[in-house]
mmCIF file of N, CA and C in Angstrom:
data_model
loop_
_atom_site.group_PDB
_atom_site.id
_atom_site.type_symbol
_atom_site.label_atom_id
_atom_site.label_comp_id
_atom_site.label_asym_id
_atom_site.label_seq_id
_atom_site.Cartn_x
_atom_site.Cartn_y
_atom_site.Cartn_z
ATOM 1 N N UNK A 1 3.901 1.503 -27.281
ATOM 2 C CA UNK A 1 3.190 0.020 -26.306
ATOM 3 C C UNK A 1 2.349 0.849 -25.191
ATOM 4 N N UNK A 2 0.866 0.704 -25.131
ATOM 5 C CA UNK A 2 0.292 1.346 -24.185
ATOM 6 C C UNK A 2 -0.172 -0.007 -23.267
ATOM 7 N N UNK A 3 0.242 0.133 -22.168
ATOM 8 C CA UNK A 3 -0.021 -1.348 -21.164
ATOM 9 C C UNK A 3 -0.627 -0.722 -20.332
ATOM 10 N N UNK A 4 -2.186 -1.781 -20.113
ATOM 11 C CA UNK A 4 -3.644 -1.396 -19.287
ATOM 12 C C UNK A 4 -3.190 -2.275 -18.144
ATOM 13 N N UNK A 5 -1.999 -3.453 -17.572
ATOM 14 C CA UNK A 5 -2.059 -3.746 -16.664
ATOM 15 C C UNK A 5 -2.147 -3.317 -15.355
ATOM 16 N N UNK A 6 -2.729 -3.646 -14.623
ATOM 17 C CA UNK A 6 -3.090 -2.807 -13.530
ATOM 18 C C UNK A 6 -2.824 -3.873 -11.950
ATOM 19 N N UNK A 7 -2.755 -3.380 -11.040
ATOM 20 C CA UNK A 7 -2.527 -4.328 -9.534
ATOM 21 C C UNK A 7 -3.447 -4.000 -9.257
ATOM 22 N N UNK A 8 -4.438 -5.017 -8.772
ATOM 23 C CA UNK A 8 -5.745 -4.640 -8.449
ATOM 24 C C UNK A 8 -5.494 -4.234 -6.757
ATOM 25 N N UNK A 9 -4.930 -4.481 -5.959
ATOM 26 C CA UNK A 9 -4.675 -4.551 -4.736
ATOM 27 C C UNK A 9 -3.983 -2.745 -4.103
ATOM 28 N N UNK A 10 -3.472 -1.963 -5.609
ATOM 29 C CA UNK A 10 -2.629 -0.845 -5.589
ATOM 30 C C UNK A 10 -3.866 -0.043 -4.883
ATOM 31 N N UNK A 11 -5.089 0.254 -4.984
ATOM 32 C CA UNK A 11 -6.000 1.273 -4.956
ATOM 33 C C UNK A 11 -6.335 0.949 -3.395
ATOM 34 N N UNK A 12 -6.467 -0.495 -2.756
ATOM 35 C CA UNK A 12 -7.099 -0.559 -1.616
ATOM 36 C C UNK A 12 -5.610 -0.642 -0.557
ATOM 37 N N UNK A 13 -4.701 -0.984 -1.189
ATOM 38 C CA UNK A 13 -3.598 -0.228 -0.081
ATOM 39 C C UNK A 13 -3.202 1.047 0.227
ATOM 40 N N UNK A 14 -2.995 1.944 -0.531
ATOM 41 C CA UNK A 14 -3.619 3.053 -0.959
ATOM 42 C C UNK A 14 -4.542 3.681 0.186
ATOM 43 N N UNK A 15 -5.623 2.993 -0.426
ATOM 44 C CA UNK A 15 -6.875 3.471 0.893
ATOM 45 C C UNK A 15 -6.520 3.554 2.347
ATOM 46 N N UNK A 16 -5.953 2.521 2.309
ATOM 47 C CA UNK A 16 -5.649 1.719 3.924
ATOM 48 C C UNK A 16 -4.169 3.242 4.378
ATOM 49 N N UNK A 17 -3.312 3.536 3.897
ATOM 50 C CA UNK A 17 -2.598 4.616 4.228
ATOM 51 C C UNK A 17 -2.926 5.295 4.906
ATOM 52 N N UNK A 18 -4.211 6.135 3.864
ATOM 53 C CA UNK A 18 -4.618 7.589 3.924
ATOM 54 C C UNK A 18 -5.843 7.357 5.006
ATOM 55 N N UNK A 19 -5.982 5.937 5.275
ATOM 56 C CA UNK A 19 -6.680 5.858 7.043
ATOM 57 C C UNK A 19 -5.965 6.259 7.715
ATOM 58 N N UNK A 20 -4.445 5.129 7.878
ATOM 59 C CA UNK A 20 -3.607 5.549 8.941
ATOM 60 C C UNK A 20 -3.144 7.460 8.696
ATOM 61 N N UNK A 21 -3.343 7.671 8.159
ATOM 62 C CA UNK A 21 -2.592 8.837 7.710
ATOM 63 C C UNK A 21 -3.652 9.779 8.501
ATOM 64 N N UNK A 22 -5.253 9.479 8.564
ATOM 65 C CA UNK A 22 -6.072 10.319 9.196
ATOM 66 C C UNK A 22 -6.175 10.023 10.172
ATOM 67 N N UNK A 23 -5.619 8.966 11.068
ATOM 68 C CA UNK A 23 -5.323 8.635 12.134
ATOM 69 C C UNK A 23 -4.080 9.084 13.350
ATOM 70 N N UNK A 24 -3.362 9.879 12.392
ATOM 71 C CA UNK A 24 -2.336 10.325 12.819
ATOM 72 C C UNK A 24 -1.561 9.985 13.838
ATOM 73 N N UNK A 25 -0.956 8.459 13.899
ATOM 74 C CA UNK A 25 -0.380 7.829 14.465
ATOM 75 C C UNK A 25 1.435 8.860 14.799
ATOM 76 N N UNK A 26 1.510 9.195 15.947
ATOM 77 C CA UNK A 26 2.182 10.040 16.234
ATOM 78 C C UNK A 26 3.756 9.746 16.182
ATOM 79 N N UNK A 27 4.110 8.227 15.990
ATOM 80 C CA UNK A 27 5.625 7.715 15.882
ATOM 81 C C UNK A 27 5.695 7.082 14.571
ATOM 82 N N UNK A 28 4.747 7.182 13.642
ATOM 83 C CA UNK A 28 5.363 7.237 12.273
ATOM 84 C C UNK A 28 5.684 8.503 11.133
ATOM 85 N N UNK A 29 6.470 7.958 10.406
ATOM 86 C CA UNK A 29 7.193 9.285 9.736
ATOM 87 C C UNK A 29 5.893 9.405 8.560
ATOM 88 N N UNK A 30 5.761 10.651 8.529
ATOM 89 C CA UNK A 30 4.626 10.714 7.254
ATOM 90 C C UNK A 30 5.238 11.386 5.803
ATOM 91 N N UNK A 31 6.371 11.106 5.853
ATOM 92 C CA UNK A 31 7.229 12.016 4.448
ATOM 93 C C UNK A 31 6.851 11.374 3.587
ATOM 94 N N UNK A 32 7.621 11.488 2.188
ATOM 95 C CA UNK A 32 7.039 10.469 1.162
ATOM 96 C C UNK A 32 7.362 9.820 0.656
ATOM 97 N N UNK A 33 8.640 9.318 1.118
ATOM 98 C CA UNK A 33 9.889 8.473 1.182
ATOM 99 C C UNK A 33 8.811 7.095 2.077
ATOM 100 N N UNK A 34 8.652 7.782 3.253
ATOM 101 C CA UNK A 34 7.960 6.277 4.098
ATOM 102 C C UNK A 34 7.006 5.749 3.853
ATOM 103 N N UNK A 35 6.006 6.611 3.131
ATOM 104 C CA UNK A 35 4.646 6.571 2.611
ATOM 105 C C UNK A 35 5.188 5.456 1.669
ATOM 106 N N UNK A 36 5.978 5.964 0.160
ATOM 107 C CA UNK A 36 6.596 5.221 -0.848
ATOM 108 C C UNK A 36 6.870 3.960 -0.520
ATOM 109 N N UNK A 37 7.607 3.595 0.918
ATOM 110 C CA UNK A 37 8.046 2.235 1.588
ATOM 111 C C UNK A 37 6.987 1.403 2.037
ATOM 112 N N UNK A 38 5.826 2.218 2.831
ATOM 113 C CA UNK A 38 4.666 1.355 3.233
ATOM 114 C C UNK A 38 4.274 0.623 1.894
ATOM 115 N N UNK A 39 4.333 1.967 1.086
ATOM 116 C CA UNK A 39 3.179 1.033 0.148
ATOM 117 C C UNK A 39 3.460 0.106 -0.953
ATOM 118 N N UNK A 40 5.004 0.247 -0.816
ATOM 119 C CA UNK A 40 5.593 -1.209 -1.649
ATOM 120 C C UNK A 40 5.945 -2.434 -1.021
ATOM 121 N N UNK A 41 6.298 -2.154 0.535
ATOM 122 C CA UNK A 41 6.245 -3.226 1.223
ATOM 123 C C UNK A 41 4.971 -3.944 1.005
ATOM 124 N N UNK A 42 3.756 -3.408 1.548
ATOM 125 C CA UNK A 42 2.693 -4.006 1.944
ATOM 126 C C UNK A 42 2.132 -4.255 0.821
ATOM 127 N N UNK A 43 2.502 -3.735 -1.191
ATOM 128 C CA UNK A 43 2.416 -4.576 -2.126
ATOM 129 C C UNK A 43 3.329 -5.708 -2.051
ATOM 130 N N UNK A 44 4.603 -5.824 -1.432
ATOM 131 C CA UNK A 44 4.981 -7.163 -1.310
ATOM 132 C C UNK A 44 4.626 -8.398 -0.764
ATOM 133 N N UNK A 45 4.163 -7.722 0.182
ATOM 134 C CA UNK A 45 3.470 -8.936 1.357
ATOM 135 C C UNK A 45 2.261 -9.884 0.244
ATOM 136 N N UNK A 46 1.647 -8.777 -0.013
ATOM 137 C CA UNK A 46 0.489 -9.099 -0.854
ATOM 138 C C UNK A 46 0.221 -10.265 -2.208
ATOM 139 N N UNK A 47 -0.257 -11.198 -2.437
ATOM 140 C CA UNK A 47 -0.644 -12.032 -3.317
ATOM 141 C C UNK A 47 -0.272 -10.886 -4.520
ATOM 142 N N UNK A 48 -0.047 -11.249 -5.603
ATOM 143 C CA UNK A 48 -0.255 -10.289 -7.202
ATOM 144 C C UNK A 48 -1.513 -10.382 -7.360
ATOM 145 N N UNK A 49 -2.425 -9.527 -7.745
ATOM 146 C CA UNK A 49 -3.883 -9.469 -8.035
ATOM 147 C C UNK A 49 -3.770 -8.669 -9.494
ATOM 148 N N UNK A 50 -3.042 -9.089 -10.861
ATOM 149 C CA UNK A 50 -2.991 -8.278 -12.015
ATOM 150 C C UNK A 50 -4.007 -8.609 -12.890
ATOM 151 N N UNK A 51 -4.450 -8.092 -13.640
ATOM 152 C CA UNK A 51 -5.569 -7.597 -15.031
ATOM 153 C C UNK A 51 -5.463 -6.641 -15.547
ATOM 154 N N UNK A 52 -6.198 -6.796 -16.877
ATOM 155 C CA UNK A 52 -6.280 -6.016 -17.362
ATOM 156 C C UNK A 52 -7.234 -5.107 -17.624
ATOM 157 N N UNK A 53 -7.272 -4.019 -17.391
ATOM 158 C CA UNK A 53 -7.940 -2.782 -17.339
ATOM 159 C C UNK A 53 -8.946 -3.081 -18.939
ATOM 160 N N UNK A 54 -10.154 -3.158 -18.732
ATOM 161 C CA UNK A 54 -11.276 -3.036 -20.010
ATOM 162 C C UNK A 54 -12.246 -2.064 -19.669
ATOM 163 N N UNK A 55 -12.210 -0.769 -20.574
ATOM 164 C CA UNK A 55 -13.910 0.103 -20.476
ATOM 165 C C UNK A 55 -13.989 -0.006 -18.752
ATOM 166 N N UNK A 56 -13.007 0.742 -18.300
ATOM 167 C CA UNK A 56 -13.299 0.811 -16.911
ATOM 168 C C UNK A 56 -13.377 -0.092 -15.454
ATOM 169 N N UNK A 57 -13.722 -1.050 -16.311
ATOM 170 C CA UNK A 57 -13.832 -2.047 -15.116
ATOM 171 C C UNK A 57 -12.631 -2.064 -14.172
ATOM 172 N N UNK A 58 -12.943 -2.448 -13.066
ATOM 173 C CA UNK A 58 -11.968 -3.165 -11.786
ATOM 174 C C UNK A 58 -11.869 -4.353 -11.904
ATOM 175 N N UNK A 59 -10.916 -5.183 -11.128
ATOM 176 C CA UNK A 59 -10.823 -6.795 -10.561
ATOM 177 C C UNK A 59 -10.698 -6.400 -9.280
ATOM 178 N N UNK A 60 -11.200 -7.134 -8.456
ATOM 179 C CA UNK A 60 -11.187 -7.538 -6.873
ATOM 180 C C UNK A 60 -9.810 -7.595 -6.560
ATOM 181 N N UNK A 61 -9.325 -7.261 -5.580
ATOM 182 C CA UNK A 61 -8.258 -7.271 -5.103
ATOM 183 C C UNK A 61 -8.193 -8.551 -4.016
ATOM 184 N N UNK A 62 -7.085 -8.476 -2.652
ATOM 185 C CA UNK A 62 -6.676 -9.220 -1.727
ATOM 186 C C UNK A 62 -8.066 -8.891 -0.423
ATOM 187 N N UNK A 63 -8.862 -9.223 0.791
ATOM 188 C CA UNK A 63 -9.321 -9.275 1.262
ATOM 189 C C UNK A 63 -9.346 -7.854 2.025
ATOM 190 N N UNK A 64 -9.960 -7.012 2.429
ATOM 191 C CA UNK A 64 -9.296 -5.512 2.988
ATOM 192 C C UNK A 64 -8.530 -6.371 4.475
ATOM 193 N N UNK A 65 -9.341 -7.166 5.215
ATOM 194 C CA UNK A 65 -8.436 -7.644 5.967
ATOM 195 C C UNK A 65 -6.932 -7.967 5.931
ATOM 196 N N UNK A 66 -6.718 -8.462 4.904
ATOM 197 C CA UNK A 66 -5.628 -8.972 4.007
ATOM 198 C C UNK A 66 -4.241 -7.784 4.060
ATOM 199 N N UNK A 67 -5.382 -6.978 3.199
ATOM 200 C CA UNK A 67 -4.717 -5.446 3.126
ATOM 201 C C UNK A 67 -4.258 -4.574 3.875
ATOM 202 N N UNK A 68 -5.395 -4.689 5.139
ATOM 203 C CA UNK A 68 -4.630 -3.634 6.364
ATOM 204 C C UNK A 68 -4.037 -4.406 6.835
ATOM 205 N N UNK A 69 -3.685 -5.429 6.774
ATOM 206 C CA UNK A 69 -2.543 -6.418 8.006
ATOM 207 C C UNK A 69 -1.181 -6.222 7.095
ATOM 208 N N UNK A 70 -1.734 -6.077 5.689
ATOM 209 C CA UNK A 70 -0.399 -6.102 5.285
ATOM 210 C C UNK A 70 0.188 -4.670 5.248
ATOM 211 N N UNK A 71 -0.050 -3.742 4.971
ATOM 212 C CA UNK A 71 -0.176 -2.305 5.733
ATOM 213 C C UNK A 71 0.939 -1.957 7.335
ATOM 214 N N UNK A 72 -0.293 -2.317 7.937
ATOM 215 C CA UNK A 72 0.240 -2.128 9.333
ATOM 216 C C UNK A 72 1.643 -3.034 10.085
ATOM 217 N N UNK A 73 1.730 -4.312 9.040
ATOM 218 C CA UNK A 73 3.194 -4.656 9.136
ATOM 219 C C UNK A 73 4.272 -3.943 8.378
ATOM 220 N N UNK A 74 3.804 -3.504 7.444
ATOM 221 C CA UNK A 74 4.933 -3.042 6.530
ATOM 222 C C UNK A 74 5.192 -0.964 7.193
ATOM 223 N N UNK A 75 3.900 -0.838 7.885
ATOM 224 C CA UNK A 75 4.503 0.422 8.827
ATOM 225 C C UNK A 75 5.490 0.303 9.633
ATOM 226 N N UNK A 76 5.051 -0.927 10.606
ATOM 227 C CA UNK A 76 5.636 -1.163 11.880
ATOM 228 C C UNK A 76 7.516 -1.121 10.820
ATOM 229 N N UNK A 77 7.450 -2.293 9.777
ATOM 230 C CA UNK A 77 9.083 -2.556 9.571
ATOM 231 C C UNK A 77 10.087 -0.913 9.322
ATOM 232 N N UNK A 78 8.574 -0.124 8.649
ATOM 233 C CA UNK A 78 9.674 1.151 7.872
ATOM 234 C C UNK A 78 9.725 1.422 9.795
ATOM 235 N N UNK A 79 9.076 2.179 10.131
ATOM 236 C CA UNK A 79 8.830 2.580 11.882
ATOM 237 C C UNK A 79 10.353 2.247 12.061
ATOM 238 N N UNK A 80 10.477 0.585 12.041
ATOM 239 C CA UNK A 80 12.178 -0.053 12.799
ATOM 240 C C UNK A 80 13.038 0.539 11.897
ATOM 241 N N UNK A 81 12.672 0.806 10.879
ATOM 242 C CA UNK A 81 14.070 0.985 9.866
ATOM 243 C C UNK A 81 14.019 1.955 8.917
ATOM 244 N N UNK A 82 13.693 3.048 9.233
ATOM 245 C CA UNK A 82 13.602 4.247 8.189
ATOM 246 C C UNK A 82 14.914 4.278 7.281
ATOM 247 N N UNK A 83 15.139 4.985 6.142
ATOM 248 C CA UNK A 83 15.581 5.179 5.486
ATOM 249 C C UNK A 83 16.436 6.357 5.489
ATOM 250 N N UNK A 84 16.261 6.908 6.526
ATOM 251 C CA UNK A 84 16.441 8.365 6.960
ATOM 252 C C UNK A 84 16.227 8.330 8.544
ATOM 253 N N UNK A 85 16.948 9.780 8.948
ATOM 254 C CA UNK A 85 17.274 10.065 9.990
ATOM 255 C C UNK A 85 15.920 10.805 10.854
ATOM 256 N N UNK A 86 15.194 10.640 11.899
ATOM 257 C CA UNK A 86 14.599 11.431 11.965
ATOM 258 C C UNK A 86 14.772 12.655 12.279
#
């Protein structure tokens, strides 16, 4: 079964995480595990926006400010409780 269900917030969350990476916050671990944890937490904070992808069309997700807030909150949580020692 080929499933074309997508979460419209995923690309927005990843774009904000990339922006944070470019800012280079010194007190944040940028390992893949921490970045995955940030993405998962941020997506869980946001309301779901699933859609069926057809002809390359994308649906709108949550407002950018809401996404940025979710990512920043997720970053703070991962900084407080990382899954590894620094």
